[in-house]
Amino acid sequence: MLQLFDTRTGGEVAAPMQAASHEPVLVDRITSLLAVSDGPGIIVDATIGMGGHALALLAASGDDVALVGLDRDPDALALARRRLAAFRSRAHLLHAGYDELFGRVRPLIGELGPVRAVLYDLGVSSLQLDRADRGFSFRHDAPLDMRMDPTAERTAADVVNETPVDELRALLRTYGEERHAGRIARAIVAARPLRTTAELAAVVLAAVPAGTRGGPRHPATRTFQAVRIAVNDELDRFRASLPQALELAAPTTSTVRGGRVAVLSYHSLEDRIAKRTFADAVSGCVCPPDLPVCGCGRRPWARAVVRGIVRPDDAEVERNPRARSAKLRAIEMTAPRPTEDE
C-alpha cells in the first residue's frame, strides 16, 4: 500500500495558520470541471498547498477516485494532511515539485487507475505569504528567504546579493515585468548586502520615480515577484511540467471523458505558458503561422473545456482579494499526446 505522505522531514510540521481561513480560488468552477464520478482514476493536484481544492474535489468525486497531491513545501503538506483526514485512504501526498510529475505519478497508475484530471494552482500560497519568517512578503520584516522548499540551497538573499547588475535588471524586467528594472537593479547593487524584506522594499521604494509611489500597489511588488520566481525557478519548472500533465492525462474512451488539465495562474508569465501549450494541443498543427496550408499533418489531441479564460466574479474578489488576478484555463484530452517524431 502507498504511504499517505512522503516528505523529507518525516514528521508533522507546525502550521500557524488554520486551514479554515483559506478560501481556494474558483473552487466551484474547478470542482465542476475536474471532479470524477464516472469510474476510477486519479486526480492530480500538482500544487496542493493548503488542500482547499483537493478537499472539494475528493468530496465531489466517487469513492474509487484517488487524489495525488504534490508540493515542495513540507508545511503545506502537513496542513493538507490534517485537512484531508476524512479522505485518508484516498489521498496520497508527495513532497515533490510539479516538474517531477511524470516520474512520481506514472508508477501509481497501475494501482490507482488512469489520470482523469490535473490541477495547477500556481504562485505563492496564502500559507507562505502569511508566514513572516518565510520572507515572501514585504508586509513582514524577515530574512530574505522566499524558498517554497525550505531544504533548497538558494535563497532570495543569494539572488539579491550575488546576481550581477545586468542579470538582475533582466531578471526584474522578465520575471517582474518591471519597467524601472534598471534603476532598481542599480540601487540594489549599491545597497548590498541586503538581508531582510524591509531592506529590499525600502531600496526599491527609494529607487522608483516619486510619481509612481502612491498607487494601490506597493512599488516593490514586482521586484518581490521576480526574485521569488528566480529563487524557485518557477517558470522553467512549470514549462517542463505542463507537457508531462498532457502526456499523463488519459484520452477520451467510448465510456468515459478524457483527462482534463486545468491551470489557475496569477500573472501573465504563467498564463502565457499555459495558453501556448493548450493552443498547441487543441490545434495540433505545428506549422509556421505564415504557411498557407498545413504540412505537418498533426491533428488535435485535446479540446478546450472553457472559452478563453475564467475569472473570479466580483463577489469572490470581494471575499478573497488574492483572487483578483486569477485566470483559469482548461482542456480535455481527446487522443494520446503525440511523440516528438510524430
GROMACS .gro file of C-alpha atoms in nm:
model
  342
    1MET     CA    1   0.000   0.000   0.000
    2LEU     CA    2   0.122   0.351  -0.078
    3GLN     CA    3   0.236   0.576   0.201
    4LEU     CA    4  -0.015   0.851   0.264
    5PHE     CA    5   0.263   1.109   0.293
    6ASP     CA    6   0.614   1.117   0.160
    7THR     CA    7   0.808   1.415   0.293
    8ARG     CA    8   1.177   1.465   0.352
    9THR     CA    9   1.113   1.580   0.707
   10GLY     CA   10   0.918   1.272   0.805
   11GLY     CA   11   0.715   1.434   1.081
   12GLU     CA   12   0.436   1.683   1.116
   13VAL     CA   13   0.529   2.047   1.079
   14ALA     CA   14   0.351   2.302   1.289
   15ALA     CA   15   0.137   2.533   1.079
   16PRO     CA   16   0.039   2.858   1.246
   17MET     CA   17  -0.245   2.927   1.008
   18GLN     CA   18  -0.578   2.747   1.025
   19ALA     CA   19  -0.698   2.587   0.703
   20ALA     CA   20  -1.041   2.733   0.756
   21SER     CA   21  -0.905   3.081   0.692
   22HIS     CA   22  -0.805   2.990   0.337
   23GLU     CA   23  -1.058   3.012   0.054
   24PRO     CA   24  -0.941   2.834  -0.261
   25VAL     CA   25  -0.987   3.039  -0.577
   26LEU     CA   26  -1.267   2.944  -0.821
   27VAL     CA   27  -1.327   2.628  -0.621
   28ASP     CA   28  -1.681   2.565  -0.752
   29ARG     CA   29  -1.581   2.606  -1.116
   30ILE     CA   30  -1.273   2.389  -1.075
   31THR     CA   31  -1.474   2.120  -0.897
   32SER     CA   32  -1.735   2.115  -1.173
   33LEU     CA   33  -1.460   2.076  -1.434
   34LEU     CA   34  -1.234   1.822  -1.265
   35ALA     CA   35  -1.437   1.608  -1.023
   36VAL     CA   36  -1.476   1.248  -1.142
   37SER     CA   37  -1.789   1.038  -1.093
   38ASP     CA   38  -1.786   0.804  -1.395
   39GLY     CA   39  -1.528   0.548  -1.288
   40PRO     CA   40  -1.200   0.501  -1.104
   41GLY     CA   41  -0.887   0.705  -1.154
   42ILE     CA   42  -0.651   0.969  -1.025
   43ILE     CA   43  -0.695   1.341  -0.976
   44VAL     CA   44  -0.355   1.510  -0.950
   45ASP     CA   45  -0.327   1.832  -0.752
   46ALA     CA   46   0.017   1.940  -0.869
   47THR     CA   47   0.032   2.226  -0.618
   48ILE     CA   48  -0.176   2.102  -0.326
   49GLY     CA   49  -0.087   2.387  -0.093
   50MET     CA   50  -0.334   2.403   0.193
   51GLY     CA   51  -0.560   2.139   0.036
   52GLY     CA   52  -0.868   2.352  -0.037
   53HIS     CA   53  -0.917   2.241  -0.397
   54ALA     CA   54  -0.819   1.884  -0.309
   55LEU     CA   55  -1.083   1.866  -0.036
   56ALA     CA   56  -1.357   1.987  -0.269
   57LEU     CA   57  -1.250   1.750  -0.548
   58LEU     CA   58  -1.242   1.445  -0.323
   59ALA     CA   59  -1.581   1.529  -0.174
   60ALA     CA   60  -1.736   1.566  -0.521
   61SER     CA   61  -1.576   1.255  -0.675
   62GLY     CA   62  -1.659   0.887  -0.646
   63ASP     CA   63  -1.517   0.664  -0.374
   64ASP     CA   64  -1.300   0.488  -0.632
   65VAL     CA   65  -1.119   0.811  -0.721
   66ALA     CA   66  -0.784   0.883  -0.556
   67LEU     CA   67  -0.609   1.217  -0.524
   68VAL     CA   68  -0.233   1.251  -0.562
   69GLY     CA   69  -0.109   1.581  -0.426
   70LEU     CA   70   0.238   1.728  -0.478
   71ASP     CA   71   0.403   2.020  -0.305
   72ARG     CA   72   0.757   2.141  -0.241
   73ASP     CA   73   0.660   2.288   0.097
   74PRO     CA   74   0.655   2.046   0.395
   75ASP     CA   75   0.448   2.296   0.597
   76ALA     CA   76   0.178   2.290   0.331
   77LEU     CA   77   0.178   1.909   0.318
   78ALA     CA   78   0.138   1.886   0.695
   79LEU     CA   79  -0.160   2.120   0.687
   80ALA     CA   80  -0.313   1.942   0.387
   81ARG     CA   81  -0.280   1.609   0.570
   82ARG     CA   82  -0.490   1.738   0.857
   83ARG     CA   83  -0.743   1.895   0.624
   84LEU     CA   84  -0.786   1.574   0.420
   85ALA     CA   85  -0.802   1.341   0.721
   86ALA     CA   86  -1.154   1.228   0.634
   87PHE     CA   87  -1.025   1.101   0.298
   88ARG     CA   88  -0.709   0.943   0.432
   89SER     CA   89  -0.740   0.621   0.232
   90ARG     CA   90  -0.785   0.814  -0.096
   91ALA     CA   91  -0.524   1.089  -0.050
   92HIS     CA   92  -0.160   1.032  -0.143
   93LEU     CA   93   0.062   1.332  -0.077
   94LEU     CA   94   0.418   1.360  -0.202
   95HIS     CA   95   0.695   1.604  -0.120
   96ALA     CA   96   0.785   1.686  -0.479
   97GLY     CA   97   0.777   1.967  -0.731
   98TYR     CA   98   0.541   1.961  -1.026
   99ASP     CA   99   0.837   1.928  -1.261
  100GLU     CA  100   0.862   1.572  -1.119
  101LEU     CA  101   0.501   1.500  -1.215
  102PHE     CA  102   0.553   1.222  -1.469
  103GLY     CA  103   0.805   1.028  -1.266
  104ARG     CA  104   0.605   1.048  -0.944
  105VAL     CA  105   0.254   0.987  -1.080
  106ARG     CA  106   0.303   0.734  -1.360
  107PRO     CA  107   0.407   0.450  -1.125
  108LEU     CA  108   0.076   0.494  -0.937
  109ILE     CA  109  -0.149   0.441  -1.238
  110GLY     CA  110  -0.135   0.062  -1.219
  111GLU     CA  111  -0.267   0.066  -0.863
  112LEU     CA  112  -0.498   0.368  -0.864
  113GLY     CA  113  -0.623   0.390  -1.222
  114PRO     CA  114  -0.583   0.637  -1.509
  115VAL     CA  115  -0.516   1.007  -1.462
  116ARG     CA  116  -0.853   1.176  -1.500
  117ALA     CA  117  -0.758   1.532  -1.403
  118VAL     CA  118  -0.457   1.751  -1.325
  119LEU     CA  119  -0.479   2.088  -1.150
  120TYR     CA  120  -0.212   2.356  -1.117
  121ASP     CA  121  -0.280   2.641  -0.874
  122LEU     CA  122   0.032   2.845  -0.938
  123GLY     CA  123   0.216   3.116  -0.749
  124VAL     CA  124   0.279   3.170  -0.381
  125SER     CA  125   0.026   3.033  -0.132
  126SER     CA  126  -0.156   3.211   0.149
  127LEU     CA  127   0.036   2.997   0.396
  128GLN     CA  128   0.369   3.117   0.259
  129LEU     CA  129   0.265   3.482   0.235
  130ASP     CA  130   0.127   3.489   0.588
  131ARG     CA  131   0.428   3.324   0.749
  132ALA     CA  132   0.654   3.620   0.825
  133ASP     CA  133   0.962   3.402   0.871
  134ARG     CA  134   0.937   3.267   0.514
  135GLY     CA  135   1.035   3.607   0.373
  136PHE     CA  136   0.788   3.614   0.084
  137SER     CA  137   0.619   3.942   0.166
  138PHE     CA  138   0.738   4.297   0.226
  139ARG     CA  139   0.447   4.333   0.468
  140HIS     CA  140   0.657   4.146   0.727
  141ASP     CA  141   1.019   4.225   0.813
  142ALA     CA  142   1.201   3.894   0.785
  143PRO     CA  143   1.517   3.741   0.638
  144LEU     CA  144   1.519   3.733   0.258
  145ASP     CA  145   1.430   3.368   0.201
  146MET     CA  146   1.134   3.301  -0.036
  147ARG     CA  147   1.211   2.930  -0.078
  148MET     CA  148   0.899   2.722  -0.140
  149ASP     CA  149   1.107   2.420  -0.042
  150PRO     CA  150   1.295   2.520   0.274
  151THR     CA  151   1.555   2.249   0.206
  152ALA     CA  152   1.665   2.416  -0.119
  153GLU     CA  153   2.000   2.593  -0.106
  154ARG     CA  154   1.943   2.920  -0.293
  155THR     CA  155   1.759   3.197  -0.107
  156ALA     CA  156   1.633   3.540  -0.203
  157ALA     CA  157   1.934   3.689  -0.026
  158ASP     CA  158   2.160   3.495  -0.261
  159VAL     CA  159   1.975   3.627  -0.567
  160VAL     CA  160   1.967   3.987  -0.444
  161ASN     CA  161   2.328   4.000  -0.327
  162GLU     CA  162   2.512   3.786  -0.582
  163THR     CA  163   2.346   3.849  -0.919
  164PRO     CA  164   2.543   4.087  -1.147
  165VAL     CA  165   2.362   4.413  -1.219
  166ASP     CA  166   2.288   4.334  -1.586
  167GLU     CA  167   2.145   3.993  -1.498
  168LEU     CA  168   1.950   4.144  -1.211
  169ARG     CA  169   1.800   4.405  -1.443
  170ALA     CA  170   1.699   4.135  -1.691
  171LEU     CA  171   1.552   3.923  -1.411
  172LEU     CA  172   1.338   4.211  -1.283
  173ARG     CA  173   1.224   4.301  -1.633
  174THR     CA  174   1.145   3.943  -1.740
  175TYR     CA  175   1.003   3.789  -1.423
  176GLY     CA  176   0.857   4.103  -1.268
  177GLU     CA  177   0.766   4.289  -1.586
  178GLU     CA  178   0.914   4.586  -1.401
  179ARG     CA  179   0.952   4.898  -1.618
  180HIS     CA  180   1.201   5.052  -1.373
  181ALA     CA  181   1.419   4.740  -1.370
  182GLY     CA  182   1.742   4.925  -1.447
  183ARG     CA  183   1.700   5.182  -1.171
  184ILE     CA  184   1.604   4.918  -0.917
  185ALA     CA  185   1.888   4.682  -1.012
  186ARG     CA  186   2.148   4.957  -0.977
  187ALA     CA  187   2.002   5.064  -0.641
  188ILE     CA  188   2.008   4.707  -0.511
  189VAL     CA  189   2.371   4.659  -0.611
  190ALA     CA  190   2.467   4.991  -0.450
  191ALA     CA  191   2.293   4.897  -0.123
  192ARG     CA  192   2.439   4.547  -0.086
  193PRO     CA  193   2.436   4.347   0.129
  194LEU     CA  194   2.060   4.330   0.181
  195ARG     CA  195   1.941   4.078   0.437
  196THR     CA  196   1.574   4.148   0.511
  197THR     CA  197   1.250   4.204   0.325
  198ALA     CA  198   1.217   4.552   0.477
  199GLU     CA  199   1.560   4.649   0.349
  200LEU     CA  200   1.482   4.533  -0.004
  201ALA     CA  201   1.142   4.705  -0.007
  202ALA     CA  202   1.297   5.031   0.114
  203VAL     CA  203   1.564   5.023  -0.158
  204VAL     CA  204   1.303   4.965  -0.428
  205LEU     CA  205   1.078   5.240  -0.292
  206ALA     CA  206   1.365   5.489  -0.299
  207ALA     CA  207   1.472   5.383  -0.649
  208VAL     CA  208   1.146   5.430  -0.838
  209PRO     CA  209   1.026   5.774  -0.953
  210ALA     CA  210   0.835   5.963  -0.685
  211GLY     CA  211   0.526   5.983  -0.903
  212THR     CA  212   0.487   5.603  -0.901
  213ARG     CA  213   0.487   5.559  -0.523
  214GLY     CA  214   0.128   5.649  -0.440
  215GLY     CA  215  -0.072   5.384  -0.624
  216PRO     CA  216  -0.266   5.093  -0.475
  217ARG     CA  217   0.022   4.852  -0.541
  218HIS     CA  218   0.344   4.880  -0.342
  219PRO     CA  219   0.636   4.967  -0.574
  220ALA     CA  220   0.825   4.659  -0.453
  221THR     CA  221   0.552   4.412  -0.558
  222ARG     CA  222   0.701   4.330  -0.897
  223THR     CA  223   1.055   4.307  -0.760
  224PHE     CA  224   0.947   4.059  -0.493
  225GLN     CA  225   0.762   3.857  -0.757
  226ALA     CA  226   1.068   3.846  -0.981
  227VAL     CA  227   1.305   3.743  -0.702
  228ARG     CA  228   1.064   3.473  -0.581
  229ILE     CA  229   1.027   3.329  -0.932
  230ALA     CA  230   1.405   3.321  -0.970
  231VAL     CA  231   1.464   3.159  -0.630
  232ASN     CA  232   1.217   2.880  -0.703
  233ASP     CA  233   1.277   2.850  -1.078
  234GLU     CA  234   0.900   2.861  -1.115
  235LEU     CA  235   0.859   2.929  -1.486
  236ASP     CA  236   1.110   2.672  -1.609
  237ARG     CA  237   0.963   2.411  -1.376
  238PHE     CA  238   0.610   2.487  -1.497
  239ARG     CA  239   0.723   2.490  -1.861
  240ALA     CA  240   0.873   2.143  -1.806
  241SER     CA  241   0.573   2.013  -1.611
  242LEU     CA  242   0.273   2.103  -1.825
  243PRO     CA  243   0.361   1.870  -2.118
  244GLN     CA  244   0.403   1.592  -1.860
  245ALA     CA  245   0.045   1.652  -1.744
  246LEU     CA  246  -0.084   1.632  -2.101
  247GLU     CA  247   0.101   1.305  -2.151
  248LEU     CA  248  -0.028   1.157  -1.825
  249ALA     CA  249  -0.393   1.257  -1.871
  250ALA     CA  250  -0.594   0.968  -2.017
  251PRO     CA  251  -0.760   1.035  -2.355
  252THR     CA  252  -1.134   1.002  -2.414
  253THR     CA  253  -1.277   0.650  -2.449
  254SER     CA  254  -1.620   0.526  -2.552
  255THR     CA  255  -1.733   0.519  -2.190
  256VAL     CA  256  -1.554   0.800  -2.002
  257ARG     CA  257  -1.445   1.153  -2.071
  258GLY     CA  258  -1.083   1.235  -2.134
  259GLY     CA  259  -0.848   1.351  -1.866
  260ARG     CA  260  -0.868   1.724  -1.802
  261VAL     CA  261  -0.581   1.961  -1.727
  262ALA     CA  262  -0.656   2.297  -1.563
  263VAL     CA  263  -0.420   2.585  -1.484
  264LEU     CA  264  -0.503   2.859  -1.236
  265SER     CA  265  -0.246   3.135  -1.283
  266TYR     CA  266  -0.197   3.479  -1.132
  267HIS     CA  267   0.026   3.668  -1.372
  268SER     CA  268   0.080   3.687  -1.746
  269LEU     CA  269   0.406   3.489  -1.749
  270GLU     CA  270   0.242   3.171  -1.621
  271ASP     CA  271  -0.074   3.226  -1.822
  272ARG     CA  272   0.125   3.270  -2.143
  273ILE     CA  273   0.288   2.928  -2.098
  274ALA     CA  274  -0.049   2.763  -2.037
  275LYS     CA  275  -0.213   2.945  -2.329
  276ARG     CA  276   0.054   2.839  -2.579
  277THR     CA  277   0.075   2.480  -2.457
  278PHE     CA  278  -0.302   2.438  -2.463
  279ALA     CA  279  -0.333   2.606  -2.803
  280ASP     CA  280  -0.081   2.360  -2.950
  281ALA     CA  281  -0.279   2.067  -2.810
  282VAL     CA  282  -0.614   2.198  -2.932
  283SER     CA  283  -0.491   2.292  -3.279
  284GLY     CA  284  -0.248   2.003  -3.331
  285CYS     CA  285  -0.071   2.175  -3.619
  286VAL     CA  286   0.284   2.292  -3.552
  287CYS     CA  287   0.345   2.455  -3.892
  288PRO     CA  288   0.467   2.816  -3.904
  289PRO     CA  289   0.171   3.057  -3.890
  290ASP     CA  290   0.257   3.206  -4.230
  291LEU     CA  291   0.234   2.868  -4.407
  292PRO     CA  292  -0.087   2.878  -4.616
  293VAL     CA  293  -0.155   2.502  -4.593
  294CYS     CA  294  -0.076   2.261  -4.310
  295GLY     CA  295   0.224   2.050  -4.396
  296CYS     CA  296   0.282   1.868  -4.067
  297GLY     CA  297  -0.035   1.659  -4.075
  298ARG     CA  298  -0.072   1.665  -3.697
  299ARG     CA  299  -0.425   1.655  -3.561
  300PRO     CA  300  -0.561   1.799  -3.235
  301TRP     CA  301  -0.532   1.577  -2.929
  302ALA     CA  302  -0.733   1.794  -2.692
  303ARG     CA  303  -1.034   2.022  -2.680
  304ALA     CA  304  -1.096   2.335  -2.476
  305VAL     CA  305  -1.349   2.293  -2.195
  306VAL     CA  306  -1.372   2.663  -2.109
  307ARG     CA  307  -1.393   2.951  -2.354
  308GLY     CA  308  -1.076   3.154  -2.324
  309ILE     CA  309  -1.020   3.217  -1.956
  310VAL     CA  310  -1.243   3.209  -1.649
  311ARG     CA  311  -1.200   3.480  -1.386
  312PRO     CA  312  -1.345   3.512  -1.036
  313ASP     CA  313  -1.657   3.725  -1.018
  314ASP     CA  314  -1.679   4.045  -0.816
  315ALA     CA  315  -1.832   3.870  -0.516
  316GLU     CA  316  -1.541   3.627  -0.490
  317VAL     CA  317  -1.283   3.902  -0.526
  318GLU     CA  318  -1.454   4.098  -0.251
  319ARG     CA  319  -1.439   3.795  -0.020
  320ASN     CA  320  -1.088   3.699  -0.126
  321PRO     CA  321  -0.880   3.989  -0.269
  322ARG     CA  322  -0.598   3.748  -0.362
  323ALA     CA  323  -0.829   3.605  -0.630
  324ARG     CA  324  -0.834   3.935  -0.822
  325SER     CA  325  -0.571   3.844  -1.082
  326ALA     CA  326  -0.660   3.474  -1.118
  327LYS     CA  327  -0.712   3.322  -1.464
  328LEU     CA  328  -0.833   2.967  -1.525
  329ARG     CA  329  -0.773   2.768  -1.845
  330ALA     CA  330  -0.867   2.403  -1.902
  331ILE     CA  331  -0.855   2.143  -2.177
  332GLU     CA  332  -0.961   1.779  -2.211
  333MET     CA  333  -0.750   1.511  -2.377
  334THR     CA  334  -0.925   1.353  -2.676
  335ALA     CA  335  -0.632   1.144  -2.804
  336PRO     CA  336  -0.285   1.042  -2.684
  337ARG     CA  337  -0.029   1.325  -2.691
  338PRO     CA  338   0.191   1.282  -3.000
  339THR     CA  339   0.556   1.199  -2.953
  340GLU     CA  340   0.821   1.436  -3.082
  341ASP     CA  341   0.878   1.236  -3.401
  342GLU     CA  342   0.510   1.214  -3.497
   0.00000   0.00000   0.00000
